[in-house]
Amino acid sequence: MYAKSQKIAWAFFASCMGLFALQLAYGFILGFDRMGMDGLHDLIPFNTARATHTNLLVVWMLAGFMGSAYYIIPRESERELWSTKLAWIQWASLLLVGVVAVIGYHFNYWEGRKFLEIPRPLDYLVVVNVLAFLFNLLMTIWTGRTKSTTAMVLFFGLLMAALLYLPGMYTFDNLVHDSYFRWWVVHLWVEGVWELIMGAILSFLLIKLTGIDREVIEKWLYIIVGFTFLSGILGTGHHYYYTGAPGYWLMVGGIFSALEPLAFLGMAMYAIVMARRGGRNHPNKVALQWTIGCAVMSFIGAGFLGFAHTLPSVNMWTHGTLVTAMHGHMAFWGAYAMLILAMITYAMPEMTGRKLFKGWMPEWAFWLTNIGMVAMTGAFAVMGIAQVYMERKSGMDFLEVQESLEIHAAGLVCAAAMFTVGVIFFIKNFIAYGMPQDNVSESSEG
Ligand code: HEM
Ligand code: HEM
Ligand SMILES: [Fe+2]
């Protein structure tokens, strides 16, 4: 069913796997740098590796969202994609922009704005690319046989994410203004519109995997996501502390961002209840495991560890330290990496007709990555808290502090190795599935 569209989705998922692996390679360069082993310094200095690590993350996640949309929207609309040709062109050009940007970083061709390092000329290509993507989806929904809430929320989330890319493309002379609007992209993406995308994909997965009525799942999930979204908008203020923005942001940011974890908690509890209540005994257990895992780990990484440094009285000490990296890793992992891996785990057997979710490998991929990530987060936490006390409370020299953290970076690298073995299992399983087959009928319709 919808075989042509599924091949596109697969191409995006395969790109995801490749870019994810490359992101981890740069993670190790960073980890070894932090241990004091910086033999690659002349070739790939820390700042280049860091920008490459985080940008590859963003690109593979965008590829994952796009692949998910190309899979979900045709099925929800009950037709093939409006234009598969346009989708292939869009896929190729996204990869091209990603690869050119990453190579450029190694020759210092970038903008010095964390997460938004892609230079301006490439930004324009991103805009054209995303417009083609959205147009194709819109036409598919428009001419589809059914128009589901899930498809519309997914589309709306992707559209808003595209619009919010634009404030990051404006040039400001004033550093305060520059930083102010950078957060419209970075914060309003992960704590705003990406959560709509997350809500829609989770909703799709829960409908398919638990067998609970679409109406029930859609209604509750969107109430929760709506709450997250609303608290997240004013929550932007948690990035405006002591930055030159007006002082009232201390209060606004503190209060509203402190509400954000409640929505994540609601989402986690809700997903667990749905999975327990669901009547359908779907054979793809590990896909449900990733789905519930996503809801739970996003609460811990984004909600709980976000709250840990969101109040102005805490953030004035922890800002920009490894405490931020502690939260950043688990939040991105729980909310968005696990979401995409859940989607891939669900979609691969549906597209290929093979049931490779049964063996030990997918199970170990789940546990090794998750235990590895919890341990990595612990290592970052130890480093971050030590850093705050030594550097900011005791006034020790910056570089001396960095050196004394090297031993904990060794712990980070060990944990990352475990995490990476899990990822290798996941990718091996992905490869074993092969490409989507024509004429495969899906195991579950909901
Ligand atoms: C899935 C959702 C989330 C993701 C992916 C995420 C990720 C990140 C990342 C990568 C950063 C570093 C950004 C930078 O410095 O450019 C960051 C910063 C921050 N996050 Fe989150 N976050 C999420 C949700 C939350 C929530 C719900 C809260 C609060 C309850 C929160 C509180 C913070 C704070 C206070 C900072 C600033 C840290 C600093 O001052 O250095 N985050 N987040
Ligand atoms: C092999 C595994 C990994 C290792 C060893 C690793 C290591 C690191 C290191 C050392 C940094 C720089 C921290 C600093 O500024 O000193 C970093 C940054 C970052 N990494 Fe990773 N990482 C890995 C995997 C991941 C994964 C899977 C994700 C997302 C799911 C991720 C997301 C990030 C983010 C968002 C930042 C920026 C954090 C911030 O702004 O504070 N990393 N990573
Ligand atoms: Fe934020």
mmCIF file with all atom_site columns, C-alpha atoms in Angstrom, residues 132-198:
data_model
loop_
_atom_site.group_PDB
_atom_site.id
_atom_site.type_symbol
_atom_site.label_atom_id
_atom_site.label_alt_id
_atom_site.label_comp_id
_atom_site.label_asym_id
_atom_site.label_entity_id
_atom_site.label_seq_id
_atom_site.pdbx_PDB_ins_code
_atom_site.Cartn_x
_atom_site.Cartn_y
_atom_site.Cartn_z
_atom_site.occupancy
_atom_site.B_iso_or_equiv
_atom_site.pdbx_formal_charge
_atom_site.auth_seq_id
_atom_site.auth_comp_id
_atom_site.auth_asym_id
_atom_site.auth_atom_id
_atom_site.pdbx_PDB_model_num
ATOM 1  C CA . ALA A 1 132 ? 8.815  21.912 -1.610 1.00 0.00 ? 132 ALA A CA 1
ATOM 2  C CA . PHE A 1 133 ? 8.355  19.439 1.243  1.00 0.00 ? 133 PHE A CA 1
ATOM 3  C CA . LEU A 1 134 ? 5.404  21.303 2.763  1.00 0.00 ? 134 LEU A CA 1
ATOM 4  C CA . PHE A 1 135 ? 3.734  21.913 -0.577 1.00 0.00 ? 135 PHE A CA 1
ATOM 5  C CA . ASN A 1 136 ? 3.871  18.218 -1.408 1.00 0.00 ? 136 ASN A CA 1
ATOM 6  C CA . LEU A 1 137 ? 2.329  17.292 1.942  1.00 0.00 ? 137 LEU A CA 1
ATOM 7  C CA . LEU A 1 138 ? -0.347 19.943 1.701  1.00 0.00 ? 138 LEU A CA 1
ATOM 8  C CA . MET A 1 139 ? -1.419 18.725 -1.742 1.00 0.00 ? 139 MET A CA 1
ATOM 9  C CA . THR A 1 140 ? -1.476 15.142 -0.469 1.00 0.00 ? 140 THR A CA 1
ATOM 10 C CA . ILE A 1 141 ? -3.738 16.036 2.454  1.00 0.00 ? 141 ILE A CA 1
ATOM 11 C CA . TRP A 1 142 ? -5.889 18.289 0.254  1.00 0.00 ? 142 TRP A CA 1
ATOM 12 C CA . THR A 1 143 ? -6.574 15.661 -2.375 1.00 0.00 ? 143 THR A CA 1
ATOM 13 C CA . GLY A 1 144 ? -6.653 12.750 0.077  1.00 0.00 ? 144 GLY A CA 1
ATOM 14 C CA . ARG A 1 145 ? -9.685 10.621 0.798  1.00 0.00 ? 145 ARG A CA 1
ATOM 15 C CA . THR A 1 146 ? -9.651 11.372 4.524  1.00 0.00 ? 146 THR A CA 1
ATOM 16 C CA . LYS A 1 147 ? -8.382 14.346 6.490  1.00 0.00 ? 147 LYS A CA 1
ATOM 17 C CA . SER A 1 148 ? -7.326 13.161 9.929  1.00 0.00 ? 148 SER A CA 1
ATOM 18 C CA . THR A 1 149 ? -6.527 15.338 12.918 1.00 0.00 ? 149 THR A CA 1
ATOM 19 C CA . THR A 1 150 ? -3.189 13.574 13.246 1.00 0.00 ? 150 THR A CA 1
ATOM 20 C CA . ALA A 1 151 ? -2.189 14.481 9.693  1.00 0.00 ? 151 ALA A CA 1
ATOM 21 C CA . MET A 1 152 ? -3.270 18.105 10.156 1.00 0.00 ? 152 MET A CA 1
ATOM 22 C CA . VAL A 1 153 ? -1.431 18.583 13.443 1.00 0.00 ? 153 VAL A CA 1
ATOM 23 C CA . LEU A 1 154 ? 1.670  17.012 11.933 1.00 0.00 ? 154 LEU A CA 1
ATOM 24 C CA . PHE A 1 155 ? 1.449  19.375 8.977  1.00 0.00 ? 155 PHE A CA 1
ATOM 25 C CA . PHE A 1 156 ? 0.821  22.399 11.187 1.00 0.00 ? 156 PHE A CA 1
ATOM 26 C CA . GLY A 1 157 ? 3.815  21.532 13.386 1.00 0.00 ? 157 GLY A CA 1
ATOM 27 C CA . LEU A 1 158 ? 6.080  21.199 10.363 1.00 0.00 ? 158 LEU A CA 1
ATOM 28 C CA . LEU A 1 159 ? 4.769  24.449 8.882  1.00 0.00 ? 159 LEU A CA 1
ATOM 29 C CA . MET A 1 160 ? 5.372  26.349 12.120 1.00 0.00 ? 160 MET A CA 1
ATOM 30 C CA . ALA A 1 161 ? 8.852  24.857 12.389 1.00 0.00 ? 161 ALA A CA 1
ATOM 31 C CA . ALA A 1 162 ? 9.581  26.190 8.905  1.00 0.00 ? 162 ALA A CA 1
ATOM 32 C CA . LEU A 1 163 ? 8.250  29.660 9.739  1.00 0.00 ? 163 LEU A CA 1
ATOM 33 C CA . LEU A 1 164 ? 10.280 29.773 12.925 1.00 0.00 ? 164 LEU A CA 1
ATOM 34 C CA . TYR A 1 165 ? 13.436 29.136 10.938 1.00 0.00 ? 165 TYR A CA 1
ATOM 35 C CA . LEU A 1 166 ? 13.134 32.661 9.536  1.00 0.00 ? 166 LEU A CA 1
ATOM 36 C CA . PRO A 1 167 ? 13.996 34.747 12.668 1.00 0.00 ? 167 PRO A CA 1
ATOM 37 C CA . GLY A 1 168 ? 17.345 32.942 12.616 1.00 0.00 ? 168 GLY A CA 1
ATOM 38 C CA . MET A 1 169 ? 18.079 34.305 9.153  1.00 0.00 ? 169 MET A CA 1
ATOM 39 C CA . TYR A 1 170 ? 18.001 37.981 10.093 1.00 0.00 ? 170 TYR A CA 1
ATOM 40 C CA . THR A 1 171 ? 21.233 39.838 10.775 1.00 0.00 ? 171 THR A CA 1
ATOM 41 C CA . PHE A 1 172 ? 21.396 41.995 13.902 1.00 0.00 ? 172 PHE A CA 1
ATOM 42 C CA . ASP A 1 173 ? 24.193 44.448 14.755 1.00 0.00 ? 173 ASP A CA 1
ATOM 43 C CA . ASN A 1 174 ? 23.375 44.233 18.427 1.00 0.00 ? 174 ASN A CA 1
ATOM 44 C CA . LEU A 1 175 ? 24.445 41.082 20.266 1.00 0.00 ? 175 LEU A CA 1
ATOM 45 C CA . VAL A 1 176 ? 21.552 41.278 22.727 1.00 0.00 ? 176 VAL A CA 1
ATOM 46 C CA . HIS A 1 177 ? 19.035 41.354 19.872 1.00 0.00 ? 177 HIS A CA 1
ATOM 47 C CA . ASP A 1 178 ? 20.862 38.586 18.084 1.00 0.00 ? 178 ASP A CA 1
ATOM 48 C CA . SER A 1 179 ? 20.702 36.318 21.109 1.00 0.00 ? 179 SER A CA 1
ATOM 49 C CA . TYR A 1 180 ? 17.097 37.329 21.813 1.00 0.00 ? 180 TYR A CA 1
ATOM 50 C CA . PHE A 1 181 ? 15.877 36.154 18.408 1.00 0.00 ? 181 PHE A CA 1
ATOM 51 C CA . ARG A 1 182 ? 18.174 33.131 18.206 1.00 0.00 ? 182 ARG A CA 1
ATOM 52 C CA . TRP A 1 183 ? 16.006 31.623 20.941 1.00 0.00 ? 183 TRP A CA 1
ATOM 53 C CA . TRP A 1 184 ? 12.894 32.089 18.855 1.00 0.00 ? 184 TRP A CA 1
ATOM 54 C CA . VAL A 1 185 ? 14.364 29.382 16.669 1.00 0.00 ? 185 VAL A CA 1
ATOM 55 C CA . VAL A 1 186 ? 16.217 27.167 19.130 1.00 0.00 ? 186 VAL A CA 1
ATOM 56 C CA . HIS A 1 187 ? 13.799 27.284 22.067 1.00 0.00 ? 187 HIS A CA 1
ATOM 57 C CA . LEU A 1 188 ? 10.511 27.631 20.187 1.00 0.00 ? 188 LEU A CA 1
ATOM 58 C CA . TRP A 1 189 ? 11.505 24.678 18.068 1.00 0.00 ? 189 TRP A CA 1
ATOM 59 C CA . VAL A 1 190 ? 12.263 22.134 20.768 1.00 0.00 ? 190 VAL A CA 1
ATOM 60 C CA . GLU A 1 191 ? 9.878  23.424 23.420 1.00 0.00 ? 191 GLU A CA 1
ATOM 61 C CA . GLY A 1 192 ? 7.133  24.546 21.052 1.00 0.00 ? 192 GLY A CA 1
ATOM 62 C CA . VAL A 1 193 ? 6.421  23.446 17.534 1.00 0.00 ? 193 VAL A CA 1
ATOM 63 C CA . TRP A 1 194 ? 8.533  20.279 17.517 1.00 0.00 ? 194 TRP A CA 1
ATOM 64 C CA . GLU A 1 195 ? 6.286  19.125 20.332 1.00 0.00 ? 195 GLU A CA 1
ATOM 65 C CA . LEU A 1 196 ? 3.323  19.358 17.967 1.00 0.00 ? 196 LEU A CA 1
ATOM 66 C CA . ILE A 1 197 ? 5.235  17.101 15.598 1.00 0.00 ? 197 ILE A CA 1
ATOM 67 C CA . MET A 1 198 ? 5.999  14.815 18.528 1.00 0.00 ? 198 MET A CA 1
#
